[in-house]
Tab-separated table of C-alpha atoms and ligand atoms in Angstrom:
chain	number	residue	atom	x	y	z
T	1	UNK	CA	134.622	73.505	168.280
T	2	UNK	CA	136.779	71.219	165.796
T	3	UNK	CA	138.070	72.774	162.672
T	4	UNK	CA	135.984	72.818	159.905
T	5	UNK	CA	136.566	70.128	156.953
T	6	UNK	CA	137.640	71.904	153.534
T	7	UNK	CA	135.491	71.049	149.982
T	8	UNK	CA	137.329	71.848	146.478
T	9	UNK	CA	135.205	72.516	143.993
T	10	UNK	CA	136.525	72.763	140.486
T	11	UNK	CA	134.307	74.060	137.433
T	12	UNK	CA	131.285	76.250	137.515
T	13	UNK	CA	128.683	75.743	140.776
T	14	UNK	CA	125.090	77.435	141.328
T	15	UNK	CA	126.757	79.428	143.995
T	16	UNK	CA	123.139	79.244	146.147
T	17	UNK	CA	123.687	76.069	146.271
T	18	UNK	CA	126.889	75.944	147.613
T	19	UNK	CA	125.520	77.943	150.269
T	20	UNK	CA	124.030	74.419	151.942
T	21	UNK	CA	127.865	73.590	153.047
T	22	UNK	CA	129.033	76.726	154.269
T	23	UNK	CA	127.839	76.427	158.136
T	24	UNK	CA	129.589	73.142	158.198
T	25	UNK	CA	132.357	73.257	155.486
T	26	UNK	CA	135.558	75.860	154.293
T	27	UNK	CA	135.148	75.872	150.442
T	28	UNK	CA	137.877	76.485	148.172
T	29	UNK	CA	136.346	77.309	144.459
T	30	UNK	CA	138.797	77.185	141.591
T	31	UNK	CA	136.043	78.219	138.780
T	32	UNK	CA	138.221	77.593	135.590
T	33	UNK	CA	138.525	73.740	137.365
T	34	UNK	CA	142.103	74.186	137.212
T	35	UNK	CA	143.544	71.914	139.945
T	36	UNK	CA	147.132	73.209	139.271
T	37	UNK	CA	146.387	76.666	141.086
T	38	UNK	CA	145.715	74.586	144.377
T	39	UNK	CA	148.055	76.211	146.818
T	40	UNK	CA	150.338	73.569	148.274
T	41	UNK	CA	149.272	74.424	151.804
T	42	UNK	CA	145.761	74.361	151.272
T	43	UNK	CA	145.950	70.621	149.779
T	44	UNK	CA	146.671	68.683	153.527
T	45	UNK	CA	142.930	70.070	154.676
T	46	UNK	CA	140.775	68.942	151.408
T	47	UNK	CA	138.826	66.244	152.329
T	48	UNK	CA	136.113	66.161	149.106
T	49	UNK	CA	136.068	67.234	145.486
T	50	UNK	CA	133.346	68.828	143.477
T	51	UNK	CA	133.906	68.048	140.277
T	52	UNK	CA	131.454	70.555	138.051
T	53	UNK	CA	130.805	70.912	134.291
T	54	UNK	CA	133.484	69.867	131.466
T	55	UNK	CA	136.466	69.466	134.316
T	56	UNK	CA	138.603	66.245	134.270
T	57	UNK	CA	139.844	64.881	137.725
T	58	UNK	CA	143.625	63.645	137.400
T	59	UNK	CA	144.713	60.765	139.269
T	60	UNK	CA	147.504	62.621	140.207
T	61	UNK	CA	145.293	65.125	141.764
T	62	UNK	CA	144.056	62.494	144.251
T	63	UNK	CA	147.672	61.655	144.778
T	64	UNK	CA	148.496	65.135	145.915
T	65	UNK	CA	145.496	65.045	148.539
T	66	UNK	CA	146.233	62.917	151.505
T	67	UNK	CA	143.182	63.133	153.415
T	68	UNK	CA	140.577	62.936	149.960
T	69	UNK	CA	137.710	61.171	151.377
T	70	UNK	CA	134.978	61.726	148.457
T	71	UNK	CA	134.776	62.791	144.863
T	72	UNK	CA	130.892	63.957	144.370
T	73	UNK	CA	130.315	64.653	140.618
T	74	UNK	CA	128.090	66.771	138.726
T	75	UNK	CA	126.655	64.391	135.976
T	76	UNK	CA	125.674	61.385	135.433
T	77	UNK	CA	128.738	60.209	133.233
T	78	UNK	CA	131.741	60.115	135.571
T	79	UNK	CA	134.404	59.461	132.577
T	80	UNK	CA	136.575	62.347	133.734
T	81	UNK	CA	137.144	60.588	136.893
T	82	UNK	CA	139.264	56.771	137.008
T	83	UNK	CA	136.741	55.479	139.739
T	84	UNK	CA	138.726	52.300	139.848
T	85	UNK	CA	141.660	54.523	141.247
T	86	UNK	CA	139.495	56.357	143.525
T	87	UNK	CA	138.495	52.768	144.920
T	88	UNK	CA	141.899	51.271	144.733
T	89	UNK	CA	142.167	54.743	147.657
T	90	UNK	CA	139.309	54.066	149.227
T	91	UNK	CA	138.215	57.076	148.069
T	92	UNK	CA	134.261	57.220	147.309
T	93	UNK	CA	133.099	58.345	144.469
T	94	UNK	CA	129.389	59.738	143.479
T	95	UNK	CA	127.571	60.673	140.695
T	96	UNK	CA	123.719	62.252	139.539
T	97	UNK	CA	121.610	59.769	138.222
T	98	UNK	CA	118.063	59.916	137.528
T	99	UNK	CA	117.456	63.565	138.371
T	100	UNK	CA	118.543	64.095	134.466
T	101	UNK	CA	117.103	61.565	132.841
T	102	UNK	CA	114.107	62.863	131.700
T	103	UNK	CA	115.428	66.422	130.928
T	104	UNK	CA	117.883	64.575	128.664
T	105	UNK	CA	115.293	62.138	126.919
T	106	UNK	CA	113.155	64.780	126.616
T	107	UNK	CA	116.492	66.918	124.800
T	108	UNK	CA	117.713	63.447	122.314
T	109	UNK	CA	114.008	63.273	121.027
T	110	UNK	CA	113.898	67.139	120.317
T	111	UNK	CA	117.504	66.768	118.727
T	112	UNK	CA	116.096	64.057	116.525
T	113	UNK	CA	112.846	65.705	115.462
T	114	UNK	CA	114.810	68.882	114.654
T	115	UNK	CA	117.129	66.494	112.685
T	116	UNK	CA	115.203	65.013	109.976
T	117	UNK	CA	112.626	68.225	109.864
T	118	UNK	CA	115.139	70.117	109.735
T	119	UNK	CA	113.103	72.517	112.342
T	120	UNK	CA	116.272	75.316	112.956
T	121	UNK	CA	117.102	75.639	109.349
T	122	UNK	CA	113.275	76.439	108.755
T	123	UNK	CA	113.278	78.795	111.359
T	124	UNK	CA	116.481	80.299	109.526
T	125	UNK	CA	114.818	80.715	106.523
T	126	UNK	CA	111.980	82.822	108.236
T	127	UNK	CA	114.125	84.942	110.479
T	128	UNK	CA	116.289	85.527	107.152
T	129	UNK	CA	113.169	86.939	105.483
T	130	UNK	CA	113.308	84.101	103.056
T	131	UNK	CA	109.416	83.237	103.463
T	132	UNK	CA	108.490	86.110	101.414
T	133	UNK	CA	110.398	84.654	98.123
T	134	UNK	CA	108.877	80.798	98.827
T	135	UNK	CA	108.022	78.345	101.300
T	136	UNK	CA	110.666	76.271	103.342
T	137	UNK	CA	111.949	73.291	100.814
T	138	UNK	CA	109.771	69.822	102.016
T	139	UNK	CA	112.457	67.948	104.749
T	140	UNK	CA	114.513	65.075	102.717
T	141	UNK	CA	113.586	62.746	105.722
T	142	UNK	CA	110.579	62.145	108.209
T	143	UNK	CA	110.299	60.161	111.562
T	144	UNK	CA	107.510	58.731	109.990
T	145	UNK	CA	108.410	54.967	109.451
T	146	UNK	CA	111.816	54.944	110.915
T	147	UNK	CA	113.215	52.139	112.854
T	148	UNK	CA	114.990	53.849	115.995
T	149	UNK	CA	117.959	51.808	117.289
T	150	UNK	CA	119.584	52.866	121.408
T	151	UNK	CA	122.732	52.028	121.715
T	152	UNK	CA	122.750	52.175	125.658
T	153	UNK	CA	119.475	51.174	127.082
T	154	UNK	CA	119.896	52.179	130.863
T	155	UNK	CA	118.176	54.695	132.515
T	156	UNK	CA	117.836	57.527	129.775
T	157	UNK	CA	118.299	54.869	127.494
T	158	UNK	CA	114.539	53.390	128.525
T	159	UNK	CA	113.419	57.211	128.649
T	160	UNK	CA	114.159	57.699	125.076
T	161	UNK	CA	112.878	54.477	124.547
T	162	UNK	CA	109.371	55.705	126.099
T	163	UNK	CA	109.098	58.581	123.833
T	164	UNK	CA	109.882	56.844	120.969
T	165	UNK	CA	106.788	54.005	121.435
T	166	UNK	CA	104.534	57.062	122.068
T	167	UNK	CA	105.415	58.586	118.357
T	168	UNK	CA	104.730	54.703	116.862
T	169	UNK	CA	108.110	53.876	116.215
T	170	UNK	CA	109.595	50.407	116.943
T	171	UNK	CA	112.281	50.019	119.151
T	172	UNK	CA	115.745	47.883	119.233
T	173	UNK	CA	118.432	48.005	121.432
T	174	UNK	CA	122.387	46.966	121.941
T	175	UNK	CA	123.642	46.756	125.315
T	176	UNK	CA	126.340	44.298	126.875
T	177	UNK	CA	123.212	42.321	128.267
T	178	UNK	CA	120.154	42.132	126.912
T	179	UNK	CA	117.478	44.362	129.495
T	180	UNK	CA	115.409	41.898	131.508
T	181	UNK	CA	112.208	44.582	131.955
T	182	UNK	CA	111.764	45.425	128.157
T	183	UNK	CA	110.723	43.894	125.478
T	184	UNK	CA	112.222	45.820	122.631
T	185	UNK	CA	114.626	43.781	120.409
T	186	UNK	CA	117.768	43.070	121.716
T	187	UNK	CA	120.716	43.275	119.712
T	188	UNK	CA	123.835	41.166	120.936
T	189	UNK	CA	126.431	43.388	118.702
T	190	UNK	CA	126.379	47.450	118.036
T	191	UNK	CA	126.446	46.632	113.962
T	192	UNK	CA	123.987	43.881	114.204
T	193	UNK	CA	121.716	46.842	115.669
T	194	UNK	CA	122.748	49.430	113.162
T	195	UNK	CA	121.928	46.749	110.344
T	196	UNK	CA	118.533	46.271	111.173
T	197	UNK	CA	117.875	50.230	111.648
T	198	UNK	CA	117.718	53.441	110.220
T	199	UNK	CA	117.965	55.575	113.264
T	200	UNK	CA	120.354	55.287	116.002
T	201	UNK	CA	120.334	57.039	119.630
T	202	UNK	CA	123.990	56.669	121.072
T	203	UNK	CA	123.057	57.250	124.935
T	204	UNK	CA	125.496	54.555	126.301
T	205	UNK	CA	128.442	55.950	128.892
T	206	UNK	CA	132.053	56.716	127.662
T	207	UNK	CA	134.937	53.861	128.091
T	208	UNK	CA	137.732	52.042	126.722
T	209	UNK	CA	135.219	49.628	125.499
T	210	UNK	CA	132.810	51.738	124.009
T	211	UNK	CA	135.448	54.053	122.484
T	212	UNK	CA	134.758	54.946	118.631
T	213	UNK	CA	132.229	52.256	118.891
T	214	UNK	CA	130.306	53.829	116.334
T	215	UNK	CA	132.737	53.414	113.152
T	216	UNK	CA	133.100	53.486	109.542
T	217	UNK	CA	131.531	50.233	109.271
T	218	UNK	CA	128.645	50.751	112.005
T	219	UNK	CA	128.100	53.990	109.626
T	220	UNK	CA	128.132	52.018	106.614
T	221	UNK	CA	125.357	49.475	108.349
T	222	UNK	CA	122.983	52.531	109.442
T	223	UNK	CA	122.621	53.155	105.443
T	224	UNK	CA	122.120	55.769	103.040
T	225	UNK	CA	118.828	56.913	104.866
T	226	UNK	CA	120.556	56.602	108.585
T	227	UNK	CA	120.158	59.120	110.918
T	228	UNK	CA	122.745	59.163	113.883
T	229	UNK	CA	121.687	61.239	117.122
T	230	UNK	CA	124.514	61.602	120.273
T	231	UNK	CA	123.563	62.372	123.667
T	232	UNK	CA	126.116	59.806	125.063
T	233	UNK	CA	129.268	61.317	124.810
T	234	UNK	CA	131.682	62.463	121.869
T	235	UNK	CA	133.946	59.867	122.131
T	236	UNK	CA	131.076	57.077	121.191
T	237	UNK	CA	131.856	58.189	118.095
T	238	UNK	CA	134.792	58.458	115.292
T	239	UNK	CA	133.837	61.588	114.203
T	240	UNK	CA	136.429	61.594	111.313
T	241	UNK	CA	134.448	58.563	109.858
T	242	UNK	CA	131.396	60.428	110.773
T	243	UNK	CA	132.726	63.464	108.517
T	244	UNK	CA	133.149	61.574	105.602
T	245	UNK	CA	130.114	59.515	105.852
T	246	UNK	CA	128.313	62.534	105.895
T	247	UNK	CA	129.973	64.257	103.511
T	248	UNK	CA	129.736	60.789	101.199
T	249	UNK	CA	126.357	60.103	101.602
T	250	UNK	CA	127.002	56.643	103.499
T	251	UNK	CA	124.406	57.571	106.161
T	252	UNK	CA	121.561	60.928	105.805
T	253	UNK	CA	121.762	63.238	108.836
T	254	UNK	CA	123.426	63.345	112.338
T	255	UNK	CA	121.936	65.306	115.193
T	256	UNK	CA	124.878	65.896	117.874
T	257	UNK	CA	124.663	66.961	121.503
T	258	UNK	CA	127.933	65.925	122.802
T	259	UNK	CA	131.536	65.981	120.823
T	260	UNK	CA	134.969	64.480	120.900
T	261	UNK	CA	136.795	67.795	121.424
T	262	UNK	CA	134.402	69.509	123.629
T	263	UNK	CA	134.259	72.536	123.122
T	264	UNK	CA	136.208	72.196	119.989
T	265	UNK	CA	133.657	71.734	117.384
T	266	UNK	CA	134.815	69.861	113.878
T	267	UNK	CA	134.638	73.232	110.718
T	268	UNK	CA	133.329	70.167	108.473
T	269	UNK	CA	130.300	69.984	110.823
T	270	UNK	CA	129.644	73.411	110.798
T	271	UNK	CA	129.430	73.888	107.556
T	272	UNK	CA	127.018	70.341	106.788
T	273	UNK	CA	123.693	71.356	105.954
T	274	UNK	CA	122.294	67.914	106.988
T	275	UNK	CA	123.501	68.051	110.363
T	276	UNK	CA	121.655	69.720	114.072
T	277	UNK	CA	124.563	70.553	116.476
T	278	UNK	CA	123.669	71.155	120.301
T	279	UNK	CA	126.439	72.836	122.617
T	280	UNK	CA	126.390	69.632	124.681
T	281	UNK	CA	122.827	71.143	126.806
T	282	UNK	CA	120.880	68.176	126.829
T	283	UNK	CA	120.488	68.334	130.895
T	284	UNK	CA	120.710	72.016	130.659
T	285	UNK	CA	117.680	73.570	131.881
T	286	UNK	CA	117.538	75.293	135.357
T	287	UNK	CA	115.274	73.353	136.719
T	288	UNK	CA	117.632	69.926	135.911
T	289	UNK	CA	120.876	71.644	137.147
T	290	UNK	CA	119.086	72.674	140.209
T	291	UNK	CA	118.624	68.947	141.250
T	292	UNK	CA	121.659	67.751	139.835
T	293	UNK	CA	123.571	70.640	142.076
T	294	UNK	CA	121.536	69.129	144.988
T	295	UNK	CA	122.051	65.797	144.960
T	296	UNK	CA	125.762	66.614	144.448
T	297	UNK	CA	125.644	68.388	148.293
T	298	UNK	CA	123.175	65.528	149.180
T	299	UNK	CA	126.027	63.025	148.326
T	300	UNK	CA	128.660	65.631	150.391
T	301	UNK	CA	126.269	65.828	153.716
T	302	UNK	CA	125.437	62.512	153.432
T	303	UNK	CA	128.937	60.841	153.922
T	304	UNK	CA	130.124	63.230	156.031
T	305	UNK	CA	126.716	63.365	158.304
T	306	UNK	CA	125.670	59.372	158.610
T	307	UNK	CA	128.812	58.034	156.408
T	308	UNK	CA	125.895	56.682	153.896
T	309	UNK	CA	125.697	58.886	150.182
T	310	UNK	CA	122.497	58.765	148.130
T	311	UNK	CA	124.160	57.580	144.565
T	312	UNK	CA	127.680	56.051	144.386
T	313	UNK	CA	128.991	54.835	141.437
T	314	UNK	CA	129.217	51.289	141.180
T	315	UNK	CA	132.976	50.911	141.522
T	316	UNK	CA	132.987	52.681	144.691
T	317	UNK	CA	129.811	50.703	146.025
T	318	UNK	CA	132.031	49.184	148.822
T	319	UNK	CA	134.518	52.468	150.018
T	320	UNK	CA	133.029	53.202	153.396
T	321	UNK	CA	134.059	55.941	155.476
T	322	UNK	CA	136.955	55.960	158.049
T	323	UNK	CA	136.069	57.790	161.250
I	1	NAP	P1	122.941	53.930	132.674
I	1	NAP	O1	121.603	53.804	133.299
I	1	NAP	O2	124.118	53.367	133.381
I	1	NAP	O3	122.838	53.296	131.222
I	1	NAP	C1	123.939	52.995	130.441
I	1	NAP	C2	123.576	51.871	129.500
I	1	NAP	O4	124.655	51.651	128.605
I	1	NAP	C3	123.282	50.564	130.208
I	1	NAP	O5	122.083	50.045	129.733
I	1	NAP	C4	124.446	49.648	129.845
I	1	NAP	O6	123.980	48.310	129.682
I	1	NAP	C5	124.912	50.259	128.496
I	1	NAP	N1	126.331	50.056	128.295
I	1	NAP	C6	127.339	50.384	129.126
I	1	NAP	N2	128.518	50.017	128.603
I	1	NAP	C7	128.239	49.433	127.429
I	1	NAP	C8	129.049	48.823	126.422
I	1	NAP	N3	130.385	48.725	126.555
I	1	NAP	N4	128.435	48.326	125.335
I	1	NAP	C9	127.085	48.385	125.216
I	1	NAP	N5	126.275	48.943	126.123
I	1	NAP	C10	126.846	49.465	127.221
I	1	NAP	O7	123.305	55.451	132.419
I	1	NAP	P2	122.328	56.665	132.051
I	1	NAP	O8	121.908	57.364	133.286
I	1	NAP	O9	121.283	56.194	131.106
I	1	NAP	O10	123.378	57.621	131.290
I	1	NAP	C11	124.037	57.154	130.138
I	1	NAP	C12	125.088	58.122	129.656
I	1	NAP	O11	124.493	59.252	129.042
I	1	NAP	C13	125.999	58.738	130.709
I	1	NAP	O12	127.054	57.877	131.078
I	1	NAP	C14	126.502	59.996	130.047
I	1	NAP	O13	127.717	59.752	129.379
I	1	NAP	C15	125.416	60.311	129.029
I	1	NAP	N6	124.722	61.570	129.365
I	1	NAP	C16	124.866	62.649	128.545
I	1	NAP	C17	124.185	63.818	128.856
I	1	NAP	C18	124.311	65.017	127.987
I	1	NAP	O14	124.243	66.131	128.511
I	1	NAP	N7	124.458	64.876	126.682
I	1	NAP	C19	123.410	63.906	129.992
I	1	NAP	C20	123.296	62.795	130.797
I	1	NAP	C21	123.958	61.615	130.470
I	1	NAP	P3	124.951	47.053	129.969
I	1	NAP	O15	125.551	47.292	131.324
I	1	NAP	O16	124.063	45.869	129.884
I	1	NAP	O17	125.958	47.071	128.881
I	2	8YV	C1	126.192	67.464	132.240
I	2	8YV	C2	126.168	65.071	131.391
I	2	8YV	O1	126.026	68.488	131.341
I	2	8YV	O2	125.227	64.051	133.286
I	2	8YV	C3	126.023	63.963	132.359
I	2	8YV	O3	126.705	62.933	132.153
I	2	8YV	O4	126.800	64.960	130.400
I	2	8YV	C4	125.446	66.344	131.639
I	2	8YV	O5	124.274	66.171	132.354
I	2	8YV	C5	127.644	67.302	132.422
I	2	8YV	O6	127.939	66.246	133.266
I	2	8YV	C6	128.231	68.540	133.025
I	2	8YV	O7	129.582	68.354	133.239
C-alpha cells in the first residue's frame, strides 16, 4: 500500500467532519491557523490546505510547500488567499458557495430589521427591568418606505434581494455589470446607487477594487436617514468615515456583521447607540457550517478521487491535476 497523502488544516474544523479523510489521508491540524509552527520536515508531504475560519493563507506558505496540490477553503469569500498565485502554481483553489447563501440572507435581513427597530436595545430595556418605569421609546426609523440599495448582487446578493421584494420594498443594485436575470434597477456607479437610496446592503466580495468602496462621500449620498448594513466584508468599508458619519449625523444607523480589524472591534462603535454589531455570524448556524465543512472535504475527495472538485474559484477554473 502507497503512503498516505498529508492534509494541513489551519483554523478551527468540525472535527466529525474531518473524520471523512482519515481512512485515506494523514492530517496535520494547527488549530490557532498558525502556519509558522509547521515543522520543516512535515512540509515535503503536504499536498492540500484547509484553510478554516478567520486564517489568512501567505503566499509564502505555498512557497514553502513543494508538492501543494489544492487549497479548499471554508467560505465563500476567498480574500485571505491570492488565487492568482495559487494559479500562477498550478495550484487549485476552492471555495463554498451556495450552501451559505441563504443562512446569510436570511442573517443581513435580521441585521437590518434589528437595525432600524432597534429590536436588541428593546430587549435590553426589558431584561434591565426598565419596562416597569415605561414602555420602550418608538424606533427613530422603520423599514416601512425605505428604498434598499445591494451593493453586490451575486448569489446572496439576489437572496437578500428576494427577501426584500417579499417585505414591499423596491430594489436597486450596483455591480460591475448590470445582472441579466433581474430586473431591479441597475446602478452603473456605487454613489449613483447610494444617491438614489436610503438603505444599503454591502454583500459584494473583498478586493483591491472594492477596497473602502463605501466612503465619506458614498456616506454623504446615503443621507441623513441612510441606513448602512455589512455582510460583505469589513474592508468594503472606511470605517473611520463610517465613525464620523455616524457620530455627525451624515447617515442614521449602521447594522455590521463583518469588520476591518476582525476581531478588533472600533470603542466608537461600541459605544453608538444607533448602531447593531454582529460578531461576523452571519453563516453561523450549525446546520450552515455543517455543509460548508462538507463541501470543503467534497472539494478534497473530489480532486484527489476523479481529479474533478465541486466549486473552484474562478481563477483556478483551468489548474487540473498532475498525476
Ligand atoms: P457572488 O455570487 O460572487 O457575488 C458577488 C457580487 O459582487 C457579484 O454580483 C459581482 O458582480 C459583485 N462584485 C464583485 N466585484 C465587484 C466590484 N468590484 N464592484 C461592484 N460589484 C462587484 O458571491 P456571493 O456568494 O454572493 O458572496 C459575496 C460575498 O459575501 C463573499 O465574497 C463574502 O465576502 C461575503 N460573505 C460574507 C459572509 C459573512 O459571514 N458575513 C458570509 C458569506 C459571504 P460583478 O461581477 O458584475 O461585478
Ligand atoms: C464564514 C464568510 O464565516 O463564507 C464567507 O465568506 O465570511 C463566512 O461564511 C467565514 O468564511 C469563516 O472563515
Amino acid at each position: 500500500m502507497g503512503q498516505k497523502q498529508t492534509i494541513l488544516v489551519l483554523g478551527k474544523f468540525n472535527t466529525t467532519v474531518l473524520e471523512r479523510l482519515k481512512p485515506e489521508f494523514d492530517l496535520i491540524h494547527l488549530v490557532d491557523g498558525d502556519s509558522s509552527k509547521l515543522d520543516a520536515d512535515a512540509k515535503p508531504a503536504i499536498k492540500a490546505v484547509i484553510n478554516s475560519i478567520g486564517v489568512r493563507l501567505p503566499n509564502s506558505l505555498m512557497d514553502q510547500l513543494p508538492n501543494l496540490e489544492i487549497i479548499s477553503n471554508f467560505g465563500v469569500g476567498y480574500d485571505g488567499i491570492d488565487a492568482r498565485y495559487a494559479a500562477q502554481k498550478n495550484i487549485m483553489v476552492t471555495n463554498t458557495p451556495d450552501v451559505l447563501t441563504e443562512e446569510v440572507a436570511d442573517t443581513a435581513l435580521g441585521l437590518l430589521i434589528n437595525t432600524v427597530r432597534e429590536l436588541p436595545r428593546a430587549q435590553n430595556h426589558l431584561l434591565q427591568g426598565k419596562w416597569q418605569q415605561g414602555g420602550y421609546p418608538l424606533s427613530k426609523l422603520s423599514l416601512r418606505e425605505r428604498k434598499v440599495g445591494i451593493f453586490g448582487l451575486g448569489r446572496i446578493g439576489k437572496a437578500i434581494a428576494r427577501r426584500v421584494e417579499a417585505f414591499n420594498l423596491p430594489v436597486s443594485y450596483h455591480n460591475r455589470s448590470k445582472a441579466a436575470d433581474v430586473s431591479y434597477t441597475y446602478y452603473p456607479s456605487l454613489i449613483e446607487l447610494a444617491e438614489a437610496v436610503d438603505t444599503l446592503i454591502l454583500v459584494a466580495p473583498a478586493s483591491a477594487e472594492t477596497n473602502h468602496a463605501v466612503n465619506k462621500d458614498v456616506l454623504a449620498a446615503l443621507g441623513k436617514n441612510g441606513v448602512l448594513i455589512n455582510v460583505g466584508r469589513g474592508s468594503l468599508v472606511d470605517e473611520k468615515a463610517l465613525i464620523k458619519a455616524l457620530q455627525d449625523g451624515v447617515i442614521a444607523a449602521a447594522g455590521l456583521d463583518v469588520f476591518e480589524k476582525e476581531p478588533h472591534v472600533p470603542e466608537e462603535l461600541m459605544q453608538m447607540e444607533n448602531v447593531v454589531l454582529l460578531p461576523h455570524i452571519a453563516s453561523a448556524s450549525e446546520l450552515t457550517r455543517l455543509n460548508m465543512s462538507n463541501l470543503v472535504i467534497d472539494n478534497l475527495l473530489g480532486w484527489f478521487g476523479s481529479g474533478e472538485v465541486v466549486t473552484p474559484v474562478f481563477e483556478t477554473q483551468t489548474v487540473t491535476r498532475k498525476y
